[in-house]
Tab-separated table of C-alpha atoms in Angstrom:
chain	number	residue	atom	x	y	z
A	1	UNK	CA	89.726	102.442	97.247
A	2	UNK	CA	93.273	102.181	96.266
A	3	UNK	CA	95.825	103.809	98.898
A	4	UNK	CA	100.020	104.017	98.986
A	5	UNK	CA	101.513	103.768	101.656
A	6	UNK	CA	105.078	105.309	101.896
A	7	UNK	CA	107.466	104.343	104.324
A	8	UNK	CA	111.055	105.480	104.983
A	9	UNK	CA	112.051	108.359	104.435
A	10	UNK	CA	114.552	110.554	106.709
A	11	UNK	CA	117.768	112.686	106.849
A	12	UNK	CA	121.519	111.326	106.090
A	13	UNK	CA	124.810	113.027	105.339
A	14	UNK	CA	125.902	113.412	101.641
A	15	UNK	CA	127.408	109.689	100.749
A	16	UNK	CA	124.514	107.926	102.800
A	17	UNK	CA	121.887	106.257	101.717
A	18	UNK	CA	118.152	105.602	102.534
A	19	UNK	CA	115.516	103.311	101.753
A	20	UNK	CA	111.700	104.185	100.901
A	21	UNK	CA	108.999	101.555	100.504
A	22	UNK	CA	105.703	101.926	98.450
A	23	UNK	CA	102.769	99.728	98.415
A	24	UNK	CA	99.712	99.680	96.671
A	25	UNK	CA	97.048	99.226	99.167
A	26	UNK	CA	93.535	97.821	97.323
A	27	UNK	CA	95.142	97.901	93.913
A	28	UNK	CA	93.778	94.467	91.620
A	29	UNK	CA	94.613	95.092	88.253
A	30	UNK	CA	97.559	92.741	87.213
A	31	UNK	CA	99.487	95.464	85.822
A	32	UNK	CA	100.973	98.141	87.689
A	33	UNK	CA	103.284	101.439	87.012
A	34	UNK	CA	104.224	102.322	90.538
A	35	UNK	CA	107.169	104.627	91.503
A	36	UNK	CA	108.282	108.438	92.886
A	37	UNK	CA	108.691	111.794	92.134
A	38	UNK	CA	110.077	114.541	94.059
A	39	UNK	CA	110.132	118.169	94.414
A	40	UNK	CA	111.788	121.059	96.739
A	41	UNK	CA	111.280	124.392	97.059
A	42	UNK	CA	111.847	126.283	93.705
A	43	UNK	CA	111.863	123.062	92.006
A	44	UNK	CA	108.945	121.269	89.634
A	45	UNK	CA	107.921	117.916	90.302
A	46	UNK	CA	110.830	115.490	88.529
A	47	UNK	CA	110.080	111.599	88.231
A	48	UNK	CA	112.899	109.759	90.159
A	49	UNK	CA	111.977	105.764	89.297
A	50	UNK	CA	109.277	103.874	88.476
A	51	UNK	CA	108.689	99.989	88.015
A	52	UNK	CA	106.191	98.668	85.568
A	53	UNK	CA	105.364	95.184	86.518
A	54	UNK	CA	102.930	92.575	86.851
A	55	UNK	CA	103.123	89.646	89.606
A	56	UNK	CA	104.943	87.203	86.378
A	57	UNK	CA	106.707	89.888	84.618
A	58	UNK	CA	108.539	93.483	84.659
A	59	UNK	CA	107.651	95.628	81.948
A	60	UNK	CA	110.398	98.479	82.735
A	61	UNK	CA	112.095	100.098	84.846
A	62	UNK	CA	113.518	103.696	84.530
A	63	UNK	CA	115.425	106.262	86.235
A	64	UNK	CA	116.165	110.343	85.695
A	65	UNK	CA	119.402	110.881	84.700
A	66	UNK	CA	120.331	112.225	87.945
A	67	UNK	CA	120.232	109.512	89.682
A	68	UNK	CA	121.120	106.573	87.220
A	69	UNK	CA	123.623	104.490	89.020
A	70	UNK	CA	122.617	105.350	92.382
A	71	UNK	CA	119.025	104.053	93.189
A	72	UNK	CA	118.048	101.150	92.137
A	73	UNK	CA	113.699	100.768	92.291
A	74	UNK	CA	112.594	97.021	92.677
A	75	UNK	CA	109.225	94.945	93.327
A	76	UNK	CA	109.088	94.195	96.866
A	77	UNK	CA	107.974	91.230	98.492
A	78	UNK	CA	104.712	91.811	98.574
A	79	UNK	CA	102.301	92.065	95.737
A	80	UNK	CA	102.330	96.344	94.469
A	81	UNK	CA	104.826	97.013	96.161
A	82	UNK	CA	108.074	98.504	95.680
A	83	UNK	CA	111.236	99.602	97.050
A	84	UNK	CA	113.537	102.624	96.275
A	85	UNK	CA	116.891	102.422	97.193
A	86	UNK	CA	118.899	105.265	97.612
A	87	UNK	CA	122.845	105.087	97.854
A	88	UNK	CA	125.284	107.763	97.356
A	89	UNK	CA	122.874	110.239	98.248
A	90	UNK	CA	123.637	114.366	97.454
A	91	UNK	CA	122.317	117.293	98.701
A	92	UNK	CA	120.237	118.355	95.612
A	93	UNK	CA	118.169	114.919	96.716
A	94	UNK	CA	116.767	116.807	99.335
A	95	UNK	CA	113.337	117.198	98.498
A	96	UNK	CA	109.678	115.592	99.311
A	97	UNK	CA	109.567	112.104	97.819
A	98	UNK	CA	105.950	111.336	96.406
A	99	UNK	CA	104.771	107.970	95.639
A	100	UNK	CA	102.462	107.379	92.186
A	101	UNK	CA	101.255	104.712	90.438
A	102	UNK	CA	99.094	104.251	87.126
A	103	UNK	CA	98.242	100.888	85.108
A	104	UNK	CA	101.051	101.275	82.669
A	105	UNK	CA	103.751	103.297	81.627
A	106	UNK	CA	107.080	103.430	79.302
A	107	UNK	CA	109.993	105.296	78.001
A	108	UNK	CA	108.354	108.262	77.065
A	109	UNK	CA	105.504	108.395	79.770
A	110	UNK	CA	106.534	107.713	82.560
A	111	UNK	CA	106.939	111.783	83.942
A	112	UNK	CA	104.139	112.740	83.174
A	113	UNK	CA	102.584	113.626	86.211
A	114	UNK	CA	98.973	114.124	84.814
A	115	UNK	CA	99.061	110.385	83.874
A	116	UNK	CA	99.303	108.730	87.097
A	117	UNK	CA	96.234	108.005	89.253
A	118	UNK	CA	97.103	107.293	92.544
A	119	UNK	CA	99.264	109.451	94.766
A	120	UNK	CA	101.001	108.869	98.506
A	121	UNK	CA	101.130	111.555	100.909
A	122	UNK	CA	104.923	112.296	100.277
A	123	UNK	CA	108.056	112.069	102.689
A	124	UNK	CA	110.317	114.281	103.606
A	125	UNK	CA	114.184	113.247	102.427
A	126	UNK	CA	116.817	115.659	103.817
A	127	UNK	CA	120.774	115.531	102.581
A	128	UNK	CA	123.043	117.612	104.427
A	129	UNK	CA	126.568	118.264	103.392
């Protein structure tokens, strides 16, 4: 049965910068859509990142608006697995970071939260001013 396992996580001061880790645990298709979404209190579910990739090739990789520039989502060194990294980090990041992943994905998919299969438990990310 196909598990994520999140890791990182944490609380910084606005300009810092975090790190959170996904992997897909029992996951054998070739293809994967794997990345995070986050919500806070008062706030829907947004998508943050997500990588589309297979062990040979990427597929995509996209970003909300919000945070274009500043995270940067990669395939980590191990197979399904990915890393989020978070630089320049505001206070309306705060929020509970979610890891998801589906078998594929693109431009005009990749939110939709309905679509992805697999979810992490969710971390807690905390920027104070």
């Amino acid at each position: 049965q196909v598990r994520l396992v999140e890791s990182g996580g944490g609380s910084v001061q606005t300009g810092g910068s975090l790190r959170l880790s996904c992997e897909a645990a029992e996951y054998t298709d070739e293809r994967i859509c794997i990345g995070w979404f986050r919500h806070s209190p008062g706030q829907e579910r947004e998508g943050v990142a997500t990588h589309y990739f297979t062990g040979r090739s990427v597929y995509g990789t996209f970003y909300a608006r919000s945070v274009k520039g500043r995270f940067t989502i990669s395939q980590g060194t191990t197979k399904n697995t990915v890393s989020l990294q978070m630089n320049n980090l505001r206070p309306e990041d705060t929020g509970i970071y979610t890891c998801a992943a589906r078998l594929y994905c693109g431009t005009a998919s990749w939110t939709r939260l309905n679509e992805y299969k697999y979810w992490g438990q969710g971390m807690q990310v905390t920027v104070s001013s």
